[in-house]
JSON list of C-alpha atoms and ligand atoms in Angstrom, two decimals:
[
{"chain": "J", "resi": 1052, "resn": "MET", "atom": "CA", "xyz": [70.80, 129.49, 84.65]},
{"chain": "J", "resi": 1053, "resn": "ARG", "atom": "CA", "xyz": [71.33, 129.80, 80.93]},
{"chain": "J", "resi": 1054, "resn": "LEU", "atom": "CA", "xyz": [70.21, 127.08, 78.58]},
{"chain": "J", "resi": 1055, "resn": "LEU", "atom": "CA", "xyz": [70.83, 126.40, 74.92]},
{"chain": "J", "resi": 1056, "resn": "LEU", "atom": "CA", "xyz": [68.12, 124.76, 72.85]},
{"chain": "J", "resi": 1057, "resn": "VAL", "atom": "CA", "xyz": [69.13, 123.40, 69.46]},
{"chain": "J", "resi": 1058, "resn": "GLU", "atom": "CA", "xyz": [65.96, 122.50, 67.59]},
{"chain": "J", "resi": 1059, "resn": "ASP", "atom": "CA", "xyz": [65.06, 123.10, 63.95]},
{"chain": "J", "resi": 1060, "resn": "GLU", "atom": "CA", "xyz": [61.30, 122.59, 64.24]},
{"chain": "J", "resi": 1061, "resn": "LYS", "atom": "CA", "xyz": [60.08, 126.07, 65.04]},
{"chain": "J", "resi": 1062, "resn": "LYS", "atom": "CA", "xyz": [56.88, 124.94, 66.71]},
{"chain": "J", "resi": 1063, "resn": "VAL", "atom": "CA", "xyz": [58.69, 122.59, 69.07]},
{"chain": "J", "resi": 1064, "resn": "ALA", "atom": "CA", "xyz": [61.43, 125.13, 69.77]},
{"chain": "J", "resi": 1065, "resn": "ASP", "atom": "CA", "xyz": [58.90, 127.86, 70.61]},
{"chain": "J", "resi": 1066, "resn": "PHE", "atom": "CA", "xyz": [56.95, 125.53, 72.86]},
{"chain": "J", "resi": 1067, "resn": "ILE", "atom": "CA", "xyz": [60.03, 124.47, 74.84]},
{"chain": "J", "resi": 1068, "resn": "ALA", "atom": "CA", "xyz": [61.60, 127.93, 75.01]},
{"chain": "J", "resi": 1069, "resn": "ARG", "atom": "CA", "xyz": [58.36, 129.51, 76.19]},
{"chain": "J", "resi": 1070, "resn": "GLY", "atom": "CA", "xyz": [57.95, 126.93, 78.93]},
{"chain": "J", "resi": 1071, "resn": "LEU", "atom": "CA", "xyz": [61.53, 127.25, 80.13]},
{"chain": "J", "resi": 1072, "resn": "ARG", "atom": "CA", "xyz": [61.42, 131.05, 80.15]},
{"chain": "J", "resi": 1073, "resn": "ALA", "atom": "CA", "xyz": [58.25, 130.87, 82.24]},
{"chain": "J", "resi": 1074, "resn": "GLU", "atom": "CA", "xyz": [60.38, 128.92, 84.74]},
{"chain": "J", "resi": 1075, "resn": "ALA", "atom": "CA", "xyz": [62.84, 131.84, 84.78]},
{"chain": "J", "resi": 1076, "resn": "TYR", "atom": "CA", "xyz": [65.59, 130.20, 82.72]},
{"chain": "J", "resi": 1077, "resn": "ALA", "atom": "CA", "xyz": [67.47, 132.21, 80.13]},
{"chain": "J", "resi": 1078, "resn": "VAL", "atom": "CA", "xyz": [67.11, 130.35, 76.83]},
{"chain": "J", "resi": 1079, "resn": "ASP", "atom": "CA", "xyz": [69.01, 130.79, 73.60]},
{"chain": "J", "resi": 1080, "resn": "VAL", "atom": "CA", "xyz": [67.53, 128.99, 70.60]},
{"chain": "J", "resi": 1081, "resn": "ALA", "atom": "CA", "xyz": [69.60, 127.74, 67.68]},
{"chain": "J", "resi": 1082, "resn": "SER", "atom": "CA", "xyz": [67.60, 126.58, 64.68]},
{"chain": "J", "resi": 1083, "resn": "ASP", "atom": "CA", "xyz": [70.36, 124.45, 63.15]},
{"chain": "J", "resi": 1084, "resn": "GLY", "atom": "CA", "xyz": [73.45, 122.51, 64.15]},
{"chain": "J", "resi": 1085, "resn": "THR", "atom": "CA", "xyz": [75.99, 125.02, 62.88]},
{"chain": "J", "resi": 1086, "resn": "MET", "atom": "CA", "xyz": [74.47, 127.84, 64.89]},
{"chain": "J", "resi": 1087, "resn": "GLY", "atom": "CA", "xyz": [74.13, 125.48, 67.86]},
{"chain": "J", "resi": 1088, "resn": "TRP", "atom": "CA", "xyz": [77.82, 124.62, 67.72]},
{"chain": "J", "resi": 1089, "resn": "LYS", "atom": "CA", "xyz": [78.79, 128.27, 67.39]},
{"chain": "J", "resi": 1090, "resn": "LEU", "atom": "CA", "xyz": [76.81, 129.18, 70.50]},
{"chain": "J", "resi": 1091, "resn": "ALA", "atom": "CA", "xyz": [77.76, 126.07, 72.51]},
{"chain": "J", "resi": 1092, "resn": "SER", "atom": "CA", "xyz": [81.45, 126.59, 71.90]},
{"chain": "J", "resi": 1093, "resn": "THR", "atom": "CA", "xyz": [81.46, 130.25, 72.91]},
{"chain": "J", "resi": 1094, "resn": "VAL", "atom": "CA", "xyz": [78.91, 130.53, 75.72]},
{"chain": "J", "resi": 1095, "resn": "GLU", "atom": "CA", "xyz": [79.13, 128.65, 79.04]},
{"chain": "J", "resi": 1096, "resn": "TYR", "atom": "CA", "xyz": [75.65, 127.14, 79.13]},
{"chain": "J", "resi": 1097, "resn": "ASP", "atom": "CA", "xyz": [74.43, 125.26, 82.17]},
{"chain": "J", "resi": 1098, "resn": "VAL", "atom": "CA", "xyz": [72.50, 122.75, 80.09]},
{"chain": "J", "resi": 1099, "resn": "VAL", "atom": "CA", "xyz": [72.26, 122.08, 76.35]},
{"chain": "J", "resi": 1100, "resn": "ILE", "atom": "CA", "xyz": [69.02, 120.61, 74.97]},
{"chain": "J", "resi": 1101, "resn": "LEU", "atom": "CA", "xyz": [69.83, 119.06, 71.65]},
{"chain": "J", "resi": 1102, "resn": "ASP", "atom": "CA", "xyz": [67.57, 117.69, 68.95]},
{"chain": "J", "resi": 1103, "resn": "LEU", "atom": "CA", "xyz": [69.30, 114.78, 67.19]},
{"chain": "J", "resi": 1104, "resn": "ARG", "atom": "CA", "xyz": [67.84, 115.39, 63.74]},
{"chain": "J", "resi": 1105, "resn": "LEU", "atom": "CA", "xyz": [69.03, 118.71, 62.44]},
{"chain": "J", "resi": 1106, "resn": "PRO", "atom": "CA", "xyz": [69.26, 119.84, 58.82]},
{"chain": "J", "resi": 1107, "resn": "ASP", "atom": "CA", "xyz": [72.97, 120.58, 58.55]},
{"chain": "J", "resi": 1108, "resn": "LEU", "atom": "CA", "xyz": [75.30, 119.53, 61.33]},
{"chain": "J", "resi": 1109, "resn": "SER", "atom": "CA", "xyz": [73.64, 116.55, 63.05]},
{"chain": "J", "resi": 1110, "resn": "GLY", "atom": "CA", "xyz": [72.93, 116.50, 66.75]},
{"chain": "J", "resi": 1111, "resn": "ALA", "atom": "CA", "xyz": [75.22, 113.49, 67.19]},
{"chain": "J", "resi": 1112, "resn": "GLU", "atom": "CA", "xyz": [78.11, 115.29, 65.51]},
{"chain": "J", "resi": 1113, "resn": "LEU", "atom": "CA", "xyz": [77.52, 118.41, 67.60]},
{"chain": "J", "resi": 1114, "resn": "LEU", "atom": "CA", "xyz": [77.54, 116.22, 70.70]},
{"chain": "J", "resi": 1115, "resn": "ARG", "atom": "CA", "xyz": [80.82, 114.57, 69.70]},
{"chain": "J", "resi": 1116, "resn": "ARG", "atom": "CA", "xyz": [82.43, 117.97, 69.18]},
{"chain": "J", "resi": 1117, "resn": "LEU", "atom": "CA", "xyz": [81.19, 119.17, 72.56]},
{"chain": "J", "resi": 1118, "resn": "ARG", "atom": "CA", "xyz": [82.58, 116.10, 74.26]},
{"chain": "J", "resi": 1119, "resn": "GLN", "atom": "CA", "xyz": [86.01, 116.66, 72.76]},
{"chain": "J", "resi": 1120, "resn": "LYS", "atom": "CA", "xyz": [86.28, 119.79, 74.87]},
{"chain": "J", "resi": 1121, "resn": "THR", "atom": "CA", "xyz": [87.39, 119.12, 78.42]},
{"chain": "J", "resi": 1122, "resn": "ASN", "atom": "CA", "xyz": [84.84, 121.32, 80.09]},
{"chain": "J", "resi": 1123, "resn": "GLN", "atom": "CA", "xyz": [81.72, 119.23, 79.86]},
{"chain": "J", "resi": 1124, "resn": "LYS", "atom": "CA", "xyz": [78.28, 120.71, 79.96]},
{"chain": "J", "resi": 1125, "resn": "PRO", "atom": "CA", "xyz": [75.28, 118.51, 80.57]},
{"chain": "J", "resi": 1126, "resn": "VAL", "atom": "CA", "xyz": [73.42, 117.59, 77.39]},
{"chain": "J", "resi": 1127, "resn": "LEU", "atom": "CA", "xyz": [69.84, 116.41, 77.15]},
{"chain": "J", "resi": 1128, "resn": "VAL", "atom": "CA", "xyz": [69.12, 114.87, 73.77]},
{"chain": "J", "resi": 1129, "resn": "LEU", "atom": "CA", "xyz": [65.70, 114.99, 72.12]},
{"chain": "J", "resi": 1130, "resn": "THR", "atom": "CA", "xyz": [65.09, 112.07, 69.85]},
{"chain": "J", "resi": 1131, "resn": "ALA", "atom": "CA", "xyz": [62.25, 110.88, 67.69]},
{"chain": "J", "resi": 1132, "resn": "GLN", "atom": "CA", "xyz": [63.83, 107.48, 67.45]},
{"chain": "J", "resi": 1133, "resn": "ASP", "atom": "CA", "xyz": [62.53, 105.05, 69.99]},
{"chain": "J", "resi": 1134, "resn": "SER", "atom": "CA", "xyz": [64.86, 102.12, 69.43]},
{"chain": "J", "resi": 1135, "resn": "THR", "atom": "CA", "xyz": [67.10, 100.94, 72.24]},
{"chain": "J", "resi": 1136, "resn": "GLU", "atom": "CA", "xyz": [70.04, 101.02, 69.86]},
{"chain": "J", "resi": 1137, "resn": "ASP", "atom": "CA", "xyz": [69.62, 104.75, 69.23]},
{"chain": "J", "resi": 1138, "resn": "LYS", "atom": "CA", "xyz": [69.33, 105.44, 72.93]},
{"chain": "J", "resi": 1139, "resn": "VAL", "atom": "CA", "xyz": [72.48, 103.48, 73.72]},
{"chain": "J", "resi": 1140, "resn": "GLU", "atom": "CA", "xyz": [74.32, 105.22, 70.88]},
{"chain": "J", "resi": 1141, "resn": "THR", "atom": "CA", "xyz": [73.16, 108.59, 72.16]},
{"chain": "J", "resi": 1142, "resn": "LEU", "atom": "CA", "xyz": [74.32, 107.93, 75.68]},
{"chain": "J", "resi": 1143, "resn": "GLU", "atom": "CA", "xyz": [77.61, 106.49, 74.47]},
{"chain": "J", "resi": 1144, "resn": "ALA", "atom": "CA", "xyz": [78.18, 109.59, 72.35]},
{"chain": "J", "resi": 1145, "resn": "GLY", "atom": "CA", "xyz": [78.18, 111.49, 75.63]},
{"chain": "J", "resi": 1146, "resn": "ALA", "atom": "CA", "xyz": [74.60, 112.59, 76.28]},
{"chain": "J", "resi": 1147, "resn": "ASP", "atom": "CA", "xyz": [73.70, 112.83, 79.95]},
{"chain": "J", "resi": 1148, "resn": "ASP", "atom": "CA", "xyz": [70.07, 112.03, 79.33]},
{"chain": "J", "resi": 1149, "resn": "TYR", "atom": "CA", "xyz": [67.56, 111.73, 76.49]},
{"chain": "J", "resi": 1150, "resn": "LEU", "atom": "CA", "xyz": [63.90, 112.28, 75.94]},
{"chain": "J", "resi": 1151, "resn": "THR", "atom": "CA", "xyz": [61.84, 110.66, 73.21]},
{"chain": "J", "resi": 1152, "resn": "LYS", "atom": "CA", "xyz": [59.41, 112.82, 71.26]},
{"chain": "J", "resi": 1153, "resn": "PRO", "atom": "CA", "xyz": [56.62, 113.47, 71.85]},
{"chain": "J", "resi": 1154, "resn": "PHE", "atom": "CA", "xyz": [57.06, 114.34, 75.49]},
{"chain": "J", "resi": 1155, "resn": "ALA", "atom": "CA", "xyz": [55.24, 116.38, 78.10]},
{"chain": "J", "resi": 1156, "resn": "PHE", "atom": "CA", "xyz": [56.87, 119.68, 79.00]},
{"chain": "J", "resi": 1157, "resn": "ALA", "atom": "CA", "xyz": [56.76, 118.71, 82.69]},
{"chain": "J", "resi": 1158, "resn": "GLU", "atom": "CA", "xyz": [59.05, 115.78, 81.97]},
{"chain": "J", "resi": 1159, "resn": "LEU", "atom": "CA", "xyz": [61.53, 117.91, 80.05]},
{"chain": "J", "resi": 1160, "resn": "LEU", "atom": "CA", "xyz": [61.57, 120.39, 82.90]},
{"chain": "J", "resi": 1161, "resn": "ALA", "atom": "CA", "xyz": [62.14, 117.64, 85.48]},
{"chain": "J", "resi": 1162, "resn": "ARG", "atom": "CA", "xyz": [65.09, 116.28, 83.48]},
{"chain": "J", "resi": 1163, "resn": "VAL", "atom": "CA", "xyz": [66.64, 119.72, 83.00]},
{"chain": "J", "resi": 1164, "resn": "LYS", "atom": "CA", "xyz": [66.37, 120.34, 86.73]},
{"chain": "J", "resi": 1165, "resn": "ALA", "atom": "CA", "xyz": [67.99, 116.97, 87.48]},
{"chain": "J", "resi": 1166, "resn": "LEU", "atom": "CA", "xyz": [70.91, 117.82, 85.18]},
{"chain": "J", "resi": 1167, "resn": "LEU", "atom": "CA", "xyz": [71.36, 121.20, 86.86]},
{"chain": "J", "resi": 1168, "resn": "ARG", "atom": "CA", "xyz": [71.56, 119.49, 90.24]},
{"chain": "J", "resi": 1169, "resn": "ARG", "atom": "CA", "xyz": [74.41, 117.20, 89.22]},
{"chain": "J", "resi": 1170, "resn": "PRO", "atom": "CA", "xyz": [77.72, 118.01, 90.79]},
{"chain": "J", "resi": 1171, "resn": "VAL", "atom": "CA", "xyz": [80.22, 119.42, 88.32]},
{"chain": "J", "resi": 1172, "resn": "GLU", "atom": "CA", "xyz": [82.84, 116.76, 89.09]},
{"chain": "J", "resi": 1173, "resn": "LYS", "atom": "CA", "xyz": [80.60, 114.04, 87.65]},
{"chain": "J", "resi": 1174, "resn": "ARG", "atom": "CA", "xyz": [80.51, 115.77, 84.29]},
{"chain": "J", "resi": 1175, "resn": "ASN", "atom": "CA", "xyz": [84.22, 116.35, 84.03]},
{"chain": "J", "resi": 1176, "resn": "ASP", "atom": "CA", "xyz": [86.14, 113.75, 82.15]},
{"chain": "J", "resi": 1177, "resn": "VAL", "atom": "CA", "xyz": [89.42, 115.06, 83.52]},
{"chain": "J", "resi": 1178, "resn": "LEU", "atom": "CA", "xyz": [89.73, 115.25, 87.29]},
{"chain": "J", "resi": 1179, "resn": "GLN", "atom": "CA", "xyz": [92.46, 117.52, 88.55]},
{"chain": "J", "resi": 1180, "resn": "VAL", "atom": "CA", "xyz": [94.07, 117.60, 91.98]},
{"chain": "J", "resi": 1181, "resn": "GLY", "atom": "CA", "xyz": [97.14, 119.81, 92.10]},
{"chain": "J", "resi": 1182, "resn": "ASP", "atom": "CA", "xyz": [99.41, 118.72, 89.26]},
{"chain": "J", "resi": 1183, "resn": "LEU", "atom": "CA", "xyz": [97.69, 115.33, 89.04]},
{"chain": "J", "resi": 1184, "resn": "GLU", "atom": "CA", "xyz": [95.31, 114.70, 86.13]},
{"chain": "J", "resi": 1185, "resn": "VAL", "atom": "CA", "xyz": [92.99, 111.72, 85.92]},
{"chain": "J", "resi": 1186, "resn": "ASP", "atom": "CA", "xyz": [91.42, 111.35, 82.49]},
{"chain": "J", "resi": 1187, "resn": "ARG", "atom": "CA", "xyz": [88.30, 109.29, 83.00]},
{"chain": "J", "resi": 1188, "resn": "ALA", "atom": "CA", "xyz": [87.56, 108.86, 79.30]},
{"chain": "J", "resi": 1189, "resn": "LYS", "atom": "CA", "xyz": [91.02, 107.51, 78.47]},
{"chain": "J", "resi": 1190, "resn": "LYS", "atom": "CA", "xyz": [91.67, 106.04, 81.93]},
{"chain": "J", "resi": 1191, "resn": "GLN", "atom": "CA", "xyz": [95.05, 107.71, 81.97]},
{"chain": "J", "resi": 1192, "resn": "VAL", "atom": "CA", "xyz": [96.90, 109.43, 84.74]},
{"chain": "J", "resi": 1193, "resn": "HIS", "atom": "CA", "xyz": [99.48, 112.19, 84.45]},
{"chain": "J", "resi": 1194, "resn": "ARG", "atom": "CA", "xyz": [101.36, 114.02, 87.13]},
{"chain": "J", "resi": 1195, "resn": "ALA", "atom": "CA", "xyz": [103.29, 117.18, 86.28]},
{"chain": "J", "resi": 1196, "resn": "GLY", "atom": "CA", "xyz": [102.82, 116.16, 82.65]},
{"chain": "J", "resi": 1197, "resn": "ARG", "atom": "CA", "xyz": [104.39, 112.74, 83.23]},
{"chain": "J", "resi": 1198, "resn": "ARG", "atom": "CA", "xyz": [102.38, 109.64, 82.37]},
{"chain": "J", "resi": 1199, "resn": "ILE", "atom": "CA", "xyz": [101.87, 107.33, 85.34]},
{"chain": "J", "resi": 1200, "resn": "ASP", "atom": "CA", "xyz": [101.12, 103.68, 84.57]},
{"chain": "J", "resi": 1201, "resn": "LEU", "atom": "CA", "xyz": [98.68, 102.06, 86.94]},
{"chain": "J", "resi": 1202, "resn": "THR", "atom": "CA", "xyz": [96.97, 98.69, 87.10]},
{"chain": "J", "resi": 1203, "resn": "ALA", "atom": "CA", "xyz": [93.19, 98.69, 86.62]},
{"chain": "J", "resi": 1204, "resn": "LYS", "atom": "CA", "xyz": [92.56, 98.47, 90.38]},
{"chain": "J", "resi": 1205, "resn": "GLU", "atom": "CA", "xyz": [95.09, 101.15, 91.25]},
{"chain": "J", "resi": 1206, "resn": "TYR", "atom": "CA", "xyz": [93.47, 103.37, 88.65]},
{"chain": "J", "resi": 1207, "resn": "ALA", "atom": "CA", "xyz": [89.97, 102.74, 90.03]},
{"chain": "J", "resi": 1208, "resn": "LEU", "atom": "CA", "xyz": [91.12, 103.61, 93.53]},
{"chain": "J", "resi": 1209, "resn": "LEU", "atom": "CA", "xyz": [92.84, 106.79, 92.40]},
{"chain": "J", "resi": 1210, "resn": "GLU", "atom": "CA", "xyz": [89.84, 107.84, 90.32]},
{"chain": "J", "resi": 1211, "resn": "TYR", "atom": "CA", "xyz": [87.56, 107.42, 93.32]},
{"chain": "J", "resi": 1212, "resn": "LEU", "atom": "CA", "xyz": [89.86, 109.50, 95.53]},
{"chain": "J", "resi": 1213, "resn": "ALA", "atom": "CA", "xyz": [90.25, 112.16, 92.83]},
{"chain": "J", "resi": 1214, "resn": "ALA", "atom": "CA", "xyz": [86.48, 112.44, 92.42]},
{"chain": "J", "resi": 1215, "resn": "HIS", "atom": "CA", "xyz": [86.26, 113.43, 96.09]},
{"chain": "J", "resi": 1216, "resn": "PRO", "atom": "CA", "xyz": [89.19, 115.77, 96.59]},
{"chain": "J", "resi": 1217, "resn": "GLY", "atom": "CA", "xyz": [89.77, 116.94, 100.14]},
{"chain": "J", "resi": 1218, "resn": "GLN", "atom": "CA", "xyz": [87.35, 114.39, 101.61]},
{"chain": "J", "resi": 1219, "resn": "MET", "atom": "CA", "xyz": [88.57, 111.81, 104.09]},
{"chain": "J", "resi": 1220, "resn": "LEU", "atom": "CA", "xyz": [87.22, 108.49, 102.78]},
{"chain": "J", "resi": 1221, "resn": "SER", "atom": "CA", "xyz": [86.99, 105.49, 105.05]},
{"chain": "J", "resi": 1222, "resn": "ARG", "atom": "CA", "xyz": [88.39, 102.11, 104.04]},
{"chain": "J", "resi": 1223, "resn": "THR", "atom": "CA", "xyz": [84.87, 100.65, 104.12]},
{"chain": "J", "resi": 1224, "resn": "LEU", "atom": "CA", "xyz": [83.55, 103.36, 101.81]},
{"chain": "J", "resi": 1225, "resn": "ILE", "atom": "CA", "xyz": [86.48, 102.89, 99.44]},
{"chain": "J", "resi": 1226, "resn": "ILE", "atom": "CA", "xyz": [85.92, 99.14, 99.31]},
{"chain": "J", "resi": 1227, "resn": "GLU", "atom": "CA", "xyz": [82.23, 99.64, 98.59]},
{"chain": "J", "resi": 1228, "resn": "HIS", "atom": "CA", "xyz": [83.00, 101.86, 95.62]},
{"chain": "J", "resi": 1229, "resn": "VAL", "atom": "CA", "xyz": [86.16, 100.37, 94.19]},
{"chain": "J", "resi": 1230, "resn": "TRP", "atom": "CA", "xyz": [85.81, 96.68, 94.87]},
{"chain": "J", "resi": 1231, "resn": "ASP", "atom": "CA", "xyz": [82.61, 94.88, 93.94]},
{"chain": "J", "resi": 1232, "resn": "ALA", "atom": "CA", "xyz": [80.07, 93.08, 96.06]},
{"chain": "J", "resi": 1233, "resn": "SER", "atom": "CA", "xyz": [81.86, 89.77, 95.71]},
{"chain": "J", "resi": 1234, "resn": "PHE", "atom": "CA", "xyz": [84.89, 91.10, 97.57]},
{"chain": "J", "resi": 1235, "resn": "GLU", "atom": "CA", "xyz": [85.29, 89.40, 100.90]},
{"chain": "J", "resi": 1236, "resn": "GLY", "atom": "CA", "xyz": [88.87, 90.21, 101.69]},
{"chain": "J", "resi": 1237, "resn": "LEU", "atom": "CA", "xyz": [90.23, 92.30, 104.50]},
{"chain": "J", "resi": 1238, "resn": "THR", "atom": "CA", "xyz": [89.94, 96.06, 104.63]},
{"chain": "J", "resi": 1239, "resn": "ASN", "atom": "CA", "xyz": [93.71, 96.24, 104.64]},
{"chain": "J", "resi": 1240, "resn": "VAL", "atom": "CA", "xyz": [93.52, 95.63, 100.90]},
{"chain": "J", "resi": 1241, "resn": "VAL", "atom": "CA", "xyz": [92.97, 99.39, 100.69]},
{"chain": "J", "resi": 1242, "resn": "ASP", "atom": "CA", "xyz": [96.21, 100.05, 102.59]},
{"chain": "J", "resi": 1243, "resn": "VAL", "atom": "CA", "xyz": [98.06, 97.71, 100.26]},
{"chain": "J", "resi": 1244, "resn": "TYR", "atom": "CA", "xyz": [96.74, 99.47, 97.14]},
{"chain": "J", "resi": 1245, "resn": "VAL", "atom": "CA", "xyz": [97.33, 102.92, 98.56]},
{"chain": "J", "resi": 1246, "resn": "ARG", "atom": "CA", "xyz": [100.94, 101.87, 99.17]},
{"chain": "J", "resi": 1247, "resn": "HIS", "atom": "CA", "xyz": [101.24, 100.86, 95.49]},
{"chain": "J", "resi": 1248, "resn": "LEU", "atom": "CA", "xyz": [99.67, 104.14, 94.40]},
{"chain": "J", "resi": 1249, "resn": "ARG", "atom": "CA", "xyz": [101.95, 106.21, 96.59]},
{"chain": "J", "resi": 1250, "resn": "ALA", "atom": "CA", "xyz": [105.00, 104.46, 95.19]},
{"chain": "J", "resi": 1251, "resn": "LYS", "atom": "CA", "xyz": [103.92, 105.40, 91.68]},
{"chain": "J", "resi": 1252, "resn": "MET", "atom": "CA", "xyz": [102.33, 108.83, 91.97]},
{"chain": "J", "resi": 1253, "resn": "ASP", "atom": "CA", "xyz": [103.54, 110.38, 95.23]},
{"chain": "J", "resi": 1254, "resn": "ASP", "atom": "CA", "xyz": [106.99, 109.09, 96.17]},
{"chain": "J", "resi": 1255, "resn": "PRO", "atom": "CA", "xyz": [108.71, 110.38, 93.02]},
{"chain": "J", "resi": 1256, "resn": "PHE", "atom": "CA", "xyz": [107.33, 113.88, 93.67]},
{"chain": "J", "resi": 1257, "resn": "GLU", "atom": "CA", "xyz": [108.11, 116.40, 96.35]},
{"chain": "J", "resi": 1258, "resn": "ARG", "atom": "CA", "xyz": [104.51, 117.28, 97.05]},
{"chain": "J", "resi": 1259, "resn": "LYS", "atom": "CA", "xyz": [102.46, 114.39, 98.46]},
{"chain": "J", "resi": 1260, "resn": "LEU", "atom": "CA", "xyz": [98.80, 114.28, 97.49]},
{"chain": "J", "resi": 1261, "resn": "ILE", "atom": "CA", "xyz": [97.58, 111.20, 99.36]},
{"chain": "J", "resi": 1262, "resn": "ARG", "atom": "CA", "xyz": [96.95, 111.88, 103.04]},
{"chain": "J", "resi": 1263, "resn": "SER", "atom": "CA", "xyz": [95.98, 109.37, 105.65]},
{"chain": "J", "resi": 1264, "resn": "ALA", "atom": "CA", "xyz": [94.49, 109.67, 109.09]},
{"chain": "J", "resi": 1265, "resn": "ARG", "atom": "CA", "xyz": [94.92, 106.73, 111.43]},
{"chain": "J", "resi": 1266, "resn": "GLY", "atom": "CA", "xyz": [91.62, 104.88, 111.63]},
{"chain": "J", "resi": 1267, "resn": "ALA", "atom": "CA", "xyz": [89.79, 107.40, 109.45]},
{"chain": "J", "resi": 1268, "resn": "GLY", "atom": "CA", "xyz": [90.98, 106.51, 105.97]},
{"chain": "J", "resi": 1269, "resn": "TYR", "atom": "CA", "xyz": [92.48, 108.30, 103.01]},
{"chain": "J", "resi": 1270, "resn": "CYS", "atom": "CA", "xyz": [92.14, 111.60, 101.24]},
{"chain": "J", "resi": 1271, "resn": "LEU", "atom": "CA", "xyz": [93.54, 113.09, 98.05]},
{"chain": "J", "resi": 1272, "resn": "THR", "atom": "CA", "xyz": [94.29, 116.78, 98.37]},
{"chain": "J", "resi": 1273, "resn": "ASP", "atom": "CA", "xyz": [96.64, 119.47, 97.17]},
{"chain": "J", "resi": 1274, "resn": "GLU", "atom": "CA", "xyz": [96.07, 121.59, 100.24]},
{"chain": "J", "resi": 1275, "resn": "MET", "atom": "CA", "xyz": [98.75, 122.05, 102.86]},
{"chain": "J", "resi": 1276, "resn": "GLY", "atom": "CA", "xyz": [98.30, 120.81, 106.38]},
{"chain": "O", "resi": 2648, "resn": "CA", "atom": "CA1", "xyz": [64.58, 118.01, 64.10]}
]
């Protein structure tokens, strides 16, 4: 696992890098935002640890640039600011987690490990199944480059299926994740919405992506069979 640490305070950077290397991680250290951006945009890091307050390019700006790229790497932000507002802003800017200084190394390590355990699909803003693209940031769907207009519920259903490609998902499971706790309707609501989805994103195309198994549920896949 290769990590990038962007931190301008040499003492802090040395302390973190030493600790991480002792845990057998490869660590590159950037001492300012510009260098951090250069490294982050050319090397496929597994986790980026980013100090928010940097002398040149700010951590928030670096984070925004990173998030504009489709391939999302997990980012842990280090912040000296302890206000809720800053934390919310940090998370909204696309950080996966944050840690307020000062912190114990053990906590940083635990958070880095948690980020490394996250499945890749959760970090990707664009889910892709065959020629279907679901952009989770923009809530837009394209198939073979063509924009597909969906209602909010149809979109939520498709996003859930696309986040679990190749997995047969039961109607009950789908309802639990796509409808909220107040839903008391019949499970055939899933069948109704799948029918709507198929009409919009499968019927006009030769290759069908939504599969069903009687009794079992639904699955989104590009695989034959
Ligand atoms: Ca700093």
